[in-house]
Tab-separated table of C-alpha atoms in Angstrom:
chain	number	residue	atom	x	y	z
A	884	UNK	CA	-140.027	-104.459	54.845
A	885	UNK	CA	-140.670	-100.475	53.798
A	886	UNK	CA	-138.217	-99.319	51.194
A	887	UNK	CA	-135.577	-97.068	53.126
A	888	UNK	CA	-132.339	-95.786	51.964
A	889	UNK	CA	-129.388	-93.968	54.562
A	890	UNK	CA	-127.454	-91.475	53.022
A	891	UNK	CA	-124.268	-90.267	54.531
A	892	UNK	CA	-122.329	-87.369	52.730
A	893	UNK	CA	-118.660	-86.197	53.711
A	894	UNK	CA	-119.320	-86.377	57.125
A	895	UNK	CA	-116.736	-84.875	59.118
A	896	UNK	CA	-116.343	-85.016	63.203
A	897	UNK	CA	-113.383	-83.069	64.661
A	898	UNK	CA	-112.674	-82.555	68.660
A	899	UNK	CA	-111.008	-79.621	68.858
A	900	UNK	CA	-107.865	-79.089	66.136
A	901	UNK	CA	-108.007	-83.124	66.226
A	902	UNK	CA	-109.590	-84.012	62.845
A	903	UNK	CA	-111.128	-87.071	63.330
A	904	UNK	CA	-112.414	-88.465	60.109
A	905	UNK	CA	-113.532	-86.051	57.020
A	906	UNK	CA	-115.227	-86.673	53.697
A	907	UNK	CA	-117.400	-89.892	54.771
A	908	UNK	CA	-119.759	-90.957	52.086
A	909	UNK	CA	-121.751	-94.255	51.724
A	910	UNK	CA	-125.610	-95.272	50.915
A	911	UNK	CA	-127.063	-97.980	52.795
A	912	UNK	CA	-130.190	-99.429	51.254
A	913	UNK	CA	-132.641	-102.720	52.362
A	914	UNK	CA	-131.131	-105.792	52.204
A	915	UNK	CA	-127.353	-104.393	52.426
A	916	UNK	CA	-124.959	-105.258	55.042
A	917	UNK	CA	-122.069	-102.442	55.740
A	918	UNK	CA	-119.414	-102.468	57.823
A	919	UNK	CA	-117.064	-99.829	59.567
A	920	UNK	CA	-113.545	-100.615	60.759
A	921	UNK	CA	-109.863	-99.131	61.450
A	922	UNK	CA	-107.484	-99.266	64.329
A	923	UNK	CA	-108.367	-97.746	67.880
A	924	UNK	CA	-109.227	-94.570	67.876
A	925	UNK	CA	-110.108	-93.903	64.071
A	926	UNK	CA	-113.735	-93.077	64.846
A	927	UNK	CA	-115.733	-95.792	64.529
A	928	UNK	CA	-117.901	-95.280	67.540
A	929	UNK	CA	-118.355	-91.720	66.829
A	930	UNK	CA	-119.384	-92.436	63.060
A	931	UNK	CA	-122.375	-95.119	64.076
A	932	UNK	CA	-123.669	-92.110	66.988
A	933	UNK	CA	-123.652	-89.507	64.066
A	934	UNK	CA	-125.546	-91.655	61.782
A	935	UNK	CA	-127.915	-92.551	64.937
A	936	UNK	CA	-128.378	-88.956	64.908
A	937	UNK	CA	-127.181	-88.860	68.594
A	938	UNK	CA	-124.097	-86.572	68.189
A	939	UNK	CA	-123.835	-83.689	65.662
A	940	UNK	CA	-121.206	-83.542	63.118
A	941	UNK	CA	-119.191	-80.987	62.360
A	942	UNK	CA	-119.809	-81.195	58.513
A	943	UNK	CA	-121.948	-83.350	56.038
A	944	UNK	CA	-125.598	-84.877	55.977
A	945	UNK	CA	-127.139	-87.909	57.247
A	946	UNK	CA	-130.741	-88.413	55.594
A	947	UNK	CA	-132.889	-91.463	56.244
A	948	UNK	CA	-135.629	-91.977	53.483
A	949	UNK	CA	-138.144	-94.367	54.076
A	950	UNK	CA	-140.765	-94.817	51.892
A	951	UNK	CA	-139.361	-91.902	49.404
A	952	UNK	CA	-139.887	-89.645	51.859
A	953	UNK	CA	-137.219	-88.287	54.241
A	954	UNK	CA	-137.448	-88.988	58.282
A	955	UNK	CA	-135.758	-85.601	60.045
A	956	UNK	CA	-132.720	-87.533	62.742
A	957	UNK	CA	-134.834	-86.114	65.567
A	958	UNK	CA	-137.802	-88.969	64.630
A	959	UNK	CA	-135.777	-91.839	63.215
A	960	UNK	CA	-135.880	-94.072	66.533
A	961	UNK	CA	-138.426	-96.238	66.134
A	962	UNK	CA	-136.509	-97.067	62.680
A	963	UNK	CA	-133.309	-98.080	64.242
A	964	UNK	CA	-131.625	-100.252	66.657
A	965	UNK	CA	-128.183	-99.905	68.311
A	966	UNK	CA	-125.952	-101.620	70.440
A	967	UNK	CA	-123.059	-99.926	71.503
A	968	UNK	CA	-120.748	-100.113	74.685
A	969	UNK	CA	-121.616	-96.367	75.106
A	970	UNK	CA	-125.081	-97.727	75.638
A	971	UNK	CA	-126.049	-98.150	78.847
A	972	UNK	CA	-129.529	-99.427	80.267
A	973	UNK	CA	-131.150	-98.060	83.457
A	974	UNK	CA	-129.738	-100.363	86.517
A	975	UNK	CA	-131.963	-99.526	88.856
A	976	UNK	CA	-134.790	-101.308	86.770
A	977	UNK	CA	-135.485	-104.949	85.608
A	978	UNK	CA	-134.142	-106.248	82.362
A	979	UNK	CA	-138.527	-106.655	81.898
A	980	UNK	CA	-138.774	-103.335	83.038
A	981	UNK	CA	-135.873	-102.217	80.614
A	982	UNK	CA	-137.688	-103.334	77.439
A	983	UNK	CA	-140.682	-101.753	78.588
A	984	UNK	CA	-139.996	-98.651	79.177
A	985	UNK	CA	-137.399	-98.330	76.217
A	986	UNK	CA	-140.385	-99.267	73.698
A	987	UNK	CA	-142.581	-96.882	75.543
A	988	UNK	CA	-140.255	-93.935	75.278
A	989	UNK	CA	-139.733	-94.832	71.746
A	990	UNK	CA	-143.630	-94.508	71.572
A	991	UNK	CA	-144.212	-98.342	69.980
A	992	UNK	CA	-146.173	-100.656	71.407
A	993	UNK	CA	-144.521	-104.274	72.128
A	994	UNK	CA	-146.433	-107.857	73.187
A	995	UNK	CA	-145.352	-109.473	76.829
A	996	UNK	CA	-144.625	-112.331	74.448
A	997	UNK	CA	-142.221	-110.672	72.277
A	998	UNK	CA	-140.251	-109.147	75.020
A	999	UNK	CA	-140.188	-112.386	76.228
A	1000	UNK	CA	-139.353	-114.404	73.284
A	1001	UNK	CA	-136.324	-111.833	72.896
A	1002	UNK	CA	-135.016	-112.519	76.472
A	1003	UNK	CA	-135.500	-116.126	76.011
A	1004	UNK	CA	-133.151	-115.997	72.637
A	1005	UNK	CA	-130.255	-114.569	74.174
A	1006	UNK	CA	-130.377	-116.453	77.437
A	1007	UNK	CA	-131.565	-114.097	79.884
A	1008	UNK	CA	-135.674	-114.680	80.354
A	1009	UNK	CA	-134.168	-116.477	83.722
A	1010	UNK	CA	-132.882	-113.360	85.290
A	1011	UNK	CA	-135.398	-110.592	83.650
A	1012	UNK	CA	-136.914	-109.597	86.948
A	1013	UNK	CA	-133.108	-109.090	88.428
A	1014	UNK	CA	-132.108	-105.218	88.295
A	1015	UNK	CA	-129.777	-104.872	85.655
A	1016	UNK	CA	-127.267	-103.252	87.936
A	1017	UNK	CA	-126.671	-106.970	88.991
A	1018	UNK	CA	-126.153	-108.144	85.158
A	1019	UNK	CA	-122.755	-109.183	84.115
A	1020	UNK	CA	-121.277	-107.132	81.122
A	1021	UNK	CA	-122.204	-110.151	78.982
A	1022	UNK	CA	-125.854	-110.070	80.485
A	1023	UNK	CA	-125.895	-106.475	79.849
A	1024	UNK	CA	-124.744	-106.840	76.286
A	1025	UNK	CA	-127.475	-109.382	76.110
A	1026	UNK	CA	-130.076	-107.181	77.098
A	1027	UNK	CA	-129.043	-104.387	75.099
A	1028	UNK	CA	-129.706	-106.762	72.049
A	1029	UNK	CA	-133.069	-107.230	73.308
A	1030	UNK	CA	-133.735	-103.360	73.322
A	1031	UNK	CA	-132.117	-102.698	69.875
A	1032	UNK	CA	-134.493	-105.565	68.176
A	1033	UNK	CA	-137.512	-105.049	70.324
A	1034	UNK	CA	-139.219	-102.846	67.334
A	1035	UNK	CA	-137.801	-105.457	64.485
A	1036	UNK	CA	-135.570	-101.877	63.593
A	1037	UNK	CA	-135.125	-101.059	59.645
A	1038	UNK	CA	-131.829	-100.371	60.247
A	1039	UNK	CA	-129.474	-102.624	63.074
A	1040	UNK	CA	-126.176	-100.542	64.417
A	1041	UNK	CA	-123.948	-102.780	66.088
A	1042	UNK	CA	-120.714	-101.669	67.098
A	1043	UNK	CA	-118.313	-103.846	68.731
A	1044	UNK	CA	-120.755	-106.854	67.954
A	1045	UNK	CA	-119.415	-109.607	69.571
A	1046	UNK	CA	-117.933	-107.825	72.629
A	1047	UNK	CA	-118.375	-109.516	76.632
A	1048	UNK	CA	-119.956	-112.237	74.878
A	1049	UNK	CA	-119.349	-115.852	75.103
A	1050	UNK	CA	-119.037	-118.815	72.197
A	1051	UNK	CA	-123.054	-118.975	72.868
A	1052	UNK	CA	-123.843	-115.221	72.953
A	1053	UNK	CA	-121.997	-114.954	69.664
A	1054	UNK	CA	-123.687	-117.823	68.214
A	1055	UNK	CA	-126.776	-115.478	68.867
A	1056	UNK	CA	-125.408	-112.412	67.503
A	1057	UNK	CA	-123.982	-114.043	64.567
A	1058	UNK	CA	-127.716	-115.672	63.825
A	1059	UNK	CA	-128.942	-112.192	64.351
A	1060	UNK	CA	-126.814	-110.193	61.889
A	1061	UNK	CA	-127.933	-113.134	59.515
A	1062	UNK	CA	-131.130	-112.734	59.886
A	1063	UNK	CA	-130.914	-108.702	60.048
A	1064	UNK	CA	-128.946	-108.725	56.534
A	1065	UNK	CA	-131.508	-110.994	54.600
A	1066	UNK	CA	-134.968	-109.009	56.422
A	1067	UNK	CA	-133.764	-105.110	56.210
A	1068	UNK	CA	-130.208	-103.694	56.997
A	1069	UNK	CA	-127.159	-103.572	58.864
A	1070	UNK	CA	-124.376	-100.998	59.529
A	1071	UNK	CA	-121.540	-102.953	61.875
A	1072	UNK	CA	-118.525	-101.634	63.263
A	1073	UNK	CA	-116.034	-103.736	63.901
A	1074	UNK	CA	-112.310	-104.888	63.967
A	1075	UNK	CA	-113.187	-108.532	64.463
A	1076	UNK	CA	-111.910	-110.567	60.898
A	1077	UNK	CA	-115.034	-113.191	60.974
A	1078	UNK	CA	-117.337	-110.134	61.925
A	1079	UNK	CA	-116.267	-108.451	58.614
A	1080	UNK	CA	-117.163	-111.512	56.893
A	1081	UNK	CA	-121.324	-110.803	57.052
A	1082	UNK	CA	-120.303	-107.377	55.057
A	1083	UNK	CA	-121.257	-107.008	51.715
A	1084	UNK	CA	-119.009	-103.730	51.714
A	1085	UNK	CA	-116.227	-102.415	54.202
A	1086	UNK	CA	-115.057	-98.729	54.969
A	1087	UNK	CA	-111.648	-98.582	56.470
A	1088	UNK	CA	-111.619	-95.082	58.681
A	1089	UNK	CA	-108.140	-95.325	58.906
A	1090	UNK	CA	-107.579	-95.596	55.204
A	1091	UNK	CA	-111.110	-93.773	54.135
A	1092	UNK	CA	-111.587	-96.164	51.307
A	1093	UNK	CA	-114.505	-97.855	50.412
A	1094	UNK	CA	-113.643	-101.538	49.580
B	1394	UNK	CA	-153.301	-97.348	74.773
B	1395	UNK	CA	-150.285	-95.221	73.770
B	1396	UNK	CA	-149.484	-92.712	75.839
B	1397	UNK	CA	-147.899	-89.357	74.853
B	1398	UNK	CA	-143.889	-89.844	75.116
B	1399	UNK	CA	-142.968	-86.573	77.031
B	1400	UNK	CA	-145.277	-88.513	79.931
B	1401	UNK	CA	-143.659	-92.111	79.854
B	1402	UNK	CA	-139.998	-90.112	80.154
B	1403	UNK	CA	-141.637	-88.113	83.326
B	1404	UNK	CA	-143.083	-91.660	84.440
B	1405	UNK	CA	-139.606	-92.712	83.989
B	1406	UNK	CA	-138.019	-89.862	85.848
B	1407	UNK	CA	-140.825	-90.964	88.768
B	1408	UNK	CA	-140.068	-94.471	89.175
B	1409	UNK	CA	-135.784	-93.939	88.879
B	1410	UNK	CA	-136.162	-91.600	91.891
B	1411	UNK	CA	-138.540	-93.964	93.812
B	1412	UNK	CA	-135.992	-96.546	93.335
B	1413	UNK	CA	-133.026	-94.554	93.909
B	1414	UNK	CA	-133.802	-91.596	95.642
B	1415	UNK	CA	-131.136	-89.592	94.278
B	1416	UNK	CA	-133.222	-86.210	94.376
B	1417	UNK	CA	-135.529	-86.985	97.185
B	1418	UNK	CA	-132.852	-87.767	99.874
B	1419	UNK	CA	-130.718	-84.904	99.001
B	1420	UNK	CA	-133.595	-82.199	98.881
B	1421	UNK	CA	-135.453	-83.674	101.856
B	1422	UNK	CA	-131.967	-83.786	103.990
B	1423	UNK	CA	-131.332	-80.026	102.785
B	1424	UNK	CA	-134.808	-78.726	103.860
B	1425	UNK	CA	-134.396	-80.386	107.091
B	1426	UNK	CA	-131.495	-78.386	107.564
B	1427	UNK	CA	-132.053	-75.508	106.789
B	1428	UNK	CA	-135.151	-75.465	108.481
B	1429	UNK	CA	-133.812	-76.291	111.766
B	1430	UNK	CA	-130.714	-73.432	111.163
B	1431	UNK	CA	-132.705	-70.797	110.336
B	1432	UNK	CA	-135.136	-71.788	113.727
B	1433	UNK	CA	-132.011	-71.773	116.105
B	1434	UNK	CA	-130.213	-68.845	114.016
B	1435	UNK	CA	-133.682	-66.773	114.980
B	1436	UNK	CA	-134.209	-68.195	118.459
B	1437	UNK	CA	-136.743	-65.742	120.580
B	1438	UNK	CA	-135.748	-62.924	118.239
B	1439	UNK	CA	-138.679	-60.986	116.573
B	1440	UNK	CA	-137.646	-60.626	112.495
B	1441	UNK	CA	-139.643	-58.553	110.259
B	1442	UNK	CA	-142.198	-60.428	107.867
B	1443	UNK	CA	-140.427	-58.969	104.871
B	1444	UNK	CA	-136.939	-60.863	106.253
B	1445	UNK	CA	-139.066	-64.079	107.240
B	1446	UNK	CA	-140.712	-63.823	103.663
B	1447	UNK	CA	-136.837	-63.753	102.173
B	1448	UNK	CA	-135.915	-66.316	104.116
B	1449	UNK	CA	-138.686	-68.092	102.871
B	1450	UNK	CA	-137.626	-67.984	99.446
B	1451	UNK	CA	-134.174	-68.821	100.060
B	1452	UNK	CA	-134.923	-72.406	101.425
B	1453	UNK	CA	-136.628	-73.141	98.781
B	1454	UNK	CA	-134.212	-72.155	95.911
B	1455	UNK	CA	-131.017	-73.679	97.840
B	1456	UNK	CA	-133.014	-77.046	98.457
B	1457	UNK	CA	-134.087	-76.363	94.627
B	1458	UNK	CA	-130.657	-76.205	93.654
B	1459	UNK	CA	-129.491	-78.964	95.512
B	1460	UNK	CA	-131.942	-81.572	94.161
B	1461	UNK	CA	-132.957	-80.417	90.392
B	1462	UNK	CA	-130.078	-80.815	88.765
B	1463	UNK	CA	-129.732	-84.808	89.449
B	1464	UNK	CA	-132.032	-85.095	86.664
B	1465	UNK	CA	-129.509	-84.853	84.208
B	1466	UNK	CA	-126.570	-85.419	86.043
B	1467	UNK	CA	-127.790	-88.900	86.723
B	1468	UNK	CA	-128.173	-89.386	83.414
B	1469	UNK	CA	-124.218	-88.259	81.993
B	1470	UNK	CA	-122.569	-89.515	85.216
B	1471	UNK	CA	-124.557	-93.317	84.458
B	1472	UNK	CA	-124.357	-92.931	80.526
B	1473	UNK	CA	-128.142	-93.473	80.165
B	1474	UNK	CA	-127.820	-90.324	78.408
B	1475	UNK	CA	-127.283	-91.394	74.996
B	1476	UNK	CA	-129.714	-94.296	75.613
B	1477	UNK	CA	-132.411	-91.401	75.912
B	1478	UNK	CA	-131.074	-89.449	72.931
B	1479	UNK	CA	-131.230	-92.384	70.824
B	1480	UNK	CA	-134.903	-93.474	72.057
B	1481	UNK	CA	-136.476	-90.055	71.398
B	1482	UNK	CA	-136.512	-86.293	70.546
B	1483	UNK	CA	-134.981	-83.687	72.547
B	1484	UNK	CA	-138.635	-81.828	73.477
B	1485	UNK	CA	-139.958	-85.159	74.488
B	1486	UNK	CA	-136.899	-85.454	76.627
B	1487	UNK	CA	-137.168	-82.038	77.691
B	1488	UNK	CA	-140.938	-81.372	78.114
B	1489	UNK	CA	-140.878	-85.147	80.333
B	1490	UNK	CA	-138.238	-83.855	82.650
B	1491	UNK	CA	-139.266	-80.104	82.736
B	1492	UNK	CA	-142.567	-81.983	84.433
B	1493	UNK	CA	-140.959	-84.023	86.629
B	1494	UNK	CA	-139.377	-81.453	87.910
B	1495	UNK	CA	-142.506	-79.245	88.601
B	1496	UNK	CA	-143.937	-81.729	90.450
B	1497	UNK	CA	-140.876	-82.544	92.331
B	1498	UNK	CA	-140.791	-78.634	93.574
B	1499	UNK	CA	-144.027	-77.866	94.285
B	1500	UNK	CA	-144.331	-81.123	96.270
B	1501	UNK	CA	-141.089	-79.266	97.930
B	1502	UNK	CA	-142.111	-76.005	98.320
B	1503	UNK	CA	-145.532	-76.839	99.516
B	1504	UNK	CA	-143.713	-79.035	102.312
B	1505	UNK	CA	-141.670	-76.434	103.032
B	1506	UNK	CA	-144.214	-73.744	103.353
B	1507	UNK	CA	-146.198	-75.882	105.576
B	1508	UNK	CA	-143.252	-76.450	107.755
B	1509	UNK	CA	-142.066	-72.984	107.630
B	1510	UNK	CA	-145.336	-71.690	108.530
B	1511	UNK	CA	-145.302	-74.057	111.666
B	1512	UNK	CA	-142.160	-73.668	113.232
B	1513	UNK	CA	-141.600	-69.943	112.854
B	1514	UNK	CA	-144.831	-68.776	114.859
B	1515	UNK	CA	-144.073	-64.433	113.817
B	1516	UNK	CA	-144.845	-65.734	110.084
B	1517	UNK	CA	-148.352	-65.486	109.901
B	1518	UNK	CA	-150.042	-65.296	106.411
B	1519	UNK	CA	-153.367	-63.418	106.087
B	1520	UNK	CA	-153.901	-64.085	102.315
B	1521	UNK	CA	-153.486	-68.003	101.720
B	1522	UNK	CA	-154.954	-67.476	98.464
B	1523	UNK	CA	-151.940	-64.974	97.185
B	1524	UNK	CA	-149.291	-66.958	99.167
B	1525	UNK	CA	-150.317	-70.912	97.243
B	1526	UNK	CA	-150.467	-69.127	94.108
B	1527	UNK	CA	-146.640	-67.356	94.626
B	1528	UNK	CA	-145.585	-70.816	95.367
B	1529	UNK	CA	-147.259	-72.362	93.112
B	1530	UNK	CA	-146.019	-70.144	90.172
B	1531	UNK	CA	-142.768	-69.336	91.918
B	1532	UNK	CA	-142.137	-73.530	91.578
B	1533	UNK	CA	-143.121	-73.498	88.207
B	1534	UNK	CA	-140.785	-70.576	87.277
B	1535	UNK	CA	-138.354	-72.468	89.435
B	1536	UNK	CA	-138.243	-75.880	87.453
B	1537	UNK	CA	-138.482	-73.667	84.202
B	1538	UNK	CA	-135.004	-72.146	84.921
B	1539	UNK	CA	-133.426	-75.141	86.966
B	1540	UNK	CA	-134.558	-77.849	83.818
B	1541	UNK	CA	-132.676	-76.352	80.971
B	1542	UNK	CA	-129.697	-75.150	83.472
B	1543	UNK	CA	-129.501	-78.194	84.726
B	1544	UNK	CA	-128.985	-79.859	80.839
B	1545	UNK	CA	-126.001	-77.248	80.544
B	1546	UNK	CA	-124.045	-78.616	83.240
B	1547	UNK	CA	-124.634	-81.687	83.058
B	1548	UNK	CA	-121.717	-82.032	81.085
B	1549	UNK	CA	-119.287	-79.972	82.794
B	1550	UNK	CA	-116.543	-80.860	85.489
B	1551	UNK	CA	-117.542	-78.896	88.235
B	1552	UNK	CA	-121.349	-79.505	88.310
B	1553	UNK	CA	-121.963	-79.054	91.543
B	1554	UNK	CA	-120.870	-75.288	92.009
B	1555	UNK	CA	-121.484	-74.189	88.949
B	1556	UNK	CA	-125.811	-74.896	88.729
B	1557	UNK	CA	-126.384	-72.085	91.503
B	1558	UNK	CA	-123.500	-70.011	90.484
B	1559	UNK	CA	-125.949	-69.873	86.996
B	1560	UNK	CA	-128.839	-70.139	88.464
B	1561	UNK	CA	-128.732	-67.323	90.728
B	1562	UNK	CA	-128.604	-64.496	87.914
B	1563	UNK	CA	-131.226	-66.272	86.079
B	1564	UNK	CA	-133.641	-66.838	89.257
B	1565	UNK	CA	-132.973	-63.010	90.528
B	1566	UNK	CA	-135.944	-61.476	89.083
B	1567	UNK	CA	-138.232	-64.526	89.809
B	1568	UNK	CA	-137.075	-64.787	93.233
B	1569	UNK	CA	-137.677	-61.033	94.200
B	1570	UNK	CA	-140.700	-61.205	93.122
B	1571	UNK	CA	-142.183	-63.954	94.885
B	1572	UNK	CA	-140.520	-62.198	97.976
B	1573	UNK	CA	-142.683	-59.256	97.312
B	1574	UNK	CA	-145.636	-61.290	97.066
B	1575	UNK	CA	-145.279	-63.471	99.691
B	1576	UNK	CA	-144.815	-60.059	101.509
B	1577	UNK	CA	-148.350	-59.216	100.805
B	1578	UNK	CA	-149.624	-62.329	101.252
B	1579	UNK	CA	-148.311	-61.526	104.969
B	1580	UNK	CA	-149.726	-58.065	105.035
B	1581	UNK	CA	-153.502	-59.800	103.923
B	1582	UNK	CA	-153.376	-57.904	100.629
B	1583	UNK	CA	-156.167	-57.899	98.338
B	1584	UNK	CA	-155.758	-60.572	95.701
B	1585	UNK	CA	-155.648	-58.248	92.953
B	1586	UNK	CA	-153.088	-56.192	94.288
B	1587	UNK	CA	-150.790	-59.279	93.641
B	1588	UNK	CA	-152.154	-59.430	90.404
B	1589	UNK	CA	-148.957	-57.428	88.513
B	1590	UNK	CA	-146.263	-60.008	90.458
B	1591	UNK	CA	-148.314	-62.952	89.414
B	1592	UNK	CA	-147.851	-61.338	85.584
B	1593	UNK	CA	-144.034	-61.470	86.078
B	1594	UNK	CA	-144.043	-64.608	87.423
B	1595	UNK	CA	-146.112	-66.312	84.405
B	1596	UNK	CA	-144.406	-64.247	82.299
B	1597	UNK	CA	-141.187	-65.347	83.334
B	1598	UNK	CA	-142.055	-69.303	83.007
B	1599	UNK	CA	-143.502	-68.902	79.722
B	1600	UNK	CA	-139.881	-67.197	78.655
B	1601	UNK	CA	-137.845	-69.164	80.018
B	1602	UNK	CA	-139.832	-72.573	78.890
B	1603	UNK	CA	-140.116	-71.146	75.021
B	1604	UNK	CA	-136.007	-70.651	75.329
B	1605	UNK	CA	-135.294	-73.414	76.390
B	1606	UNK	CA	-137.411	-75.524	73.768
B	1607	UNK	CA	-135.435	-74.101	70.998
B	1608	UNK	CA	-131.986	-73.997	73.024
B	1609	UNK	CA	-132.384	-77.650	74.299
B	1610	UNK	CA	-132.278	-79.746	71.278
B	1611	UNK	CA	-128.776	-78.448	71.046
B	1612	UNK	CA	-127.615	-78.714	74.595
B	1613	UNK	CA	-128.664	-81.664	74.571
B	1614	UNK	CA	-127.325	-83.264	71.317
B	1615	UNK	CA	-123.761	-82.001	71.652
């Protein structure tokens, strides 16, 4: 795996007068596995879409260096992967069709047989020429697995890992973040106690301390 | 082969409306009628080409207004949004829906001006070579304007009133002059005498397009 390092410095997100979080620091580098919690509401969400580089913050950095060179937020997709329940995949296509196109518009080029090894691993090759309008949530959750680890990502975002999923689904998931830790990196958030468990560090938004 | 990203988000945009026909049925159900109002509204009634050339132009940017902006509405109000923002830059996104939309209006206006032309026997154009070309650039200057207005309101409340409320002071100078060139294209004018509108018209796409590279990537990422 290329040598990458994400740098996040005293990131701060307000709405409004509502300060959300301020002064968020960490480094993520290959091989590390870090993971975001607090109660409802703390920011958790909003932290993994600013270091996606899909919402702006209202103060700090997020730099992604790969290969000792840094990757401007606008071009880091085909280095990362995220699930998220803000996530959601086109329903008026095929799961297939899904995977496709998502690997297209990230401008990678993917094998029939690893889009369908991926669907085959979390249960769904069965149902990949349904529309996904006519998934379940835990189908859907499923599928959105499939499009985060399509491009074997440098860096996996999961938040709310385990969510809609059943014991089998987060057998999968589990297996995944396993796997995800030892090959590159992972960035998790999460309030689930087992979940926190594949972290080899934890920030607590609603505490801001690194532990 | 890999294929240039701003042209698998506009095949994208393509195959979403052929499977859900958000923009198609609501443009194609707007043309239809206002087509068939302004045909009883004028009835045996003789109406100056310079009024039939206006009237033209305002079938074509209501039906504009009432199918263009889908293509970003669609994505906020299904949350495919993000999905997009996190698969690719903002100028991919923007360049692959500023072409969707080009095609989706000139395939518009050109039905439109066909129809037009046929139902409404008094408009009679002498100079089909200045009239494709005002409708041709008029669309383009069209989807120009409509693609980076539409990203603004995507995220408002009141989307549906407030793209042509926008649009309207924005589309003014475009819109006047394609009705003065369709107006020659009436009157059989000389191709070159259209010349100085079809300058205002490029002009105003390639404006409007350069503003709205550099204003989109923060539209769209806030």
């Amino acid at each position: 795996m290329t040598p990458f390092h994400l740098e996040v410095r005293n990131v701060r997100k307000s709405f409004g007068r509502k300060v959300l979080f301020d002064a968020v620091s960490f480094d993520v580098r290959l091989g590390e596995s870090f993971a975001v919690t607090g109660k409802n509401g703390s920011g958790k969400s909003t932290l993994m879409k600013i270091i996606c580089g899909v919402l702006t913050p209202n103060g700090g950095s997020v730099r992604y260096v790969v290969n000792d060179k840094e990757i401007p937020l606008s071009h880091v997709a085909p280095h990362i992967g995220l699930v998220s329940p803000y996530l959601n995949m086109y329903e008026e296509f095929t799961g297939e069709e899904n995977l496709r196109l998502f690997a297209k518009i990230r401008g990678i080029g993917v094998r029939q047989d690893d889009i369908h090894g991926l669907l085959q691993r979390f249960g769904i090759f069965e149902h990949r020429n349904k529309e996904a309008r006519f998934y379940s949530s835990g189908m859907k959750q499923r599928l959105k697995y499939c499009a985060a680890l399509l491009h074997r990502p440098a860096l996996l975002f999961l938040d709310e890992p385990t969510a809609n999923l059943d014991d089998i689904g987060i057998a999968v998931v589990r297996e995944v973040m396993r796997e995800q830790r030892q090959r590159a990196a992972l960035v998790f958030a999460t309030n689930e106690s087992e979940d926190l468990s594949f972290a080899d560090r934890v920030l607590d938004l609603s505490r801001l301390k690194i532990g | 082969m890999v294929t240039p990203i701003p042209y698998q988000v506009f095949v994208k945009e393509v195959a979403s409306e052929f499977r859900t026909r958000y923009a198609l049925n609501a443009l194609l159900m707007f043309v239809v009628t206002t087509l068939t109002m302004v045909v009883f509204s004028l009835g045996d009634n003789t109406v100056p080409y310079e009024i039939l050339s206006g009237m033209l132009w305002i079938v074509i940017f209501f039906s504009a207004m009432s199918g263009l902006s889908r293509t970003f509405v669609t994505e906020e109000e299904r949350g495919t949004s993000l999905t997009l923002r996190l698969l690719t830059s903002a100028t991919n996104v923007y360049i692959g829906k500023f072409l969707y939309n080009v095609v989706l209006i000139l395939a518009m206006s050109v039905f439109i001006a066909f129809a037009y032309r046929l139902i409404i026997d008094d408009f009679v154009v002498r100079s089909s070579s200045i009239f494709w070309t005002t409708i041709v650039l008029g669309g383009i200057g069209l989807a120009a304007a409509s693609t980076i207005l539409a990203a603004i309101i995507a995220k408002a409340n009141t989307k549906g009133t407030l793209f042509p409320v926008l649009a309207f002071p924005v589309l003014l100078p475009l819109l006047l002059t394609c009705i003065r060139a369709t107006v020659l294209s009436v009157e059989g004018a000389f191709f070159s005498e259209a010349f100085k509108d079809f300058q205002i018209l490029v002009s105003f796409s390639v404006v409007m397009i350069a503003a709205s590279v550099i204003v989109f990537e923060y539209v769209w990422n806030d």
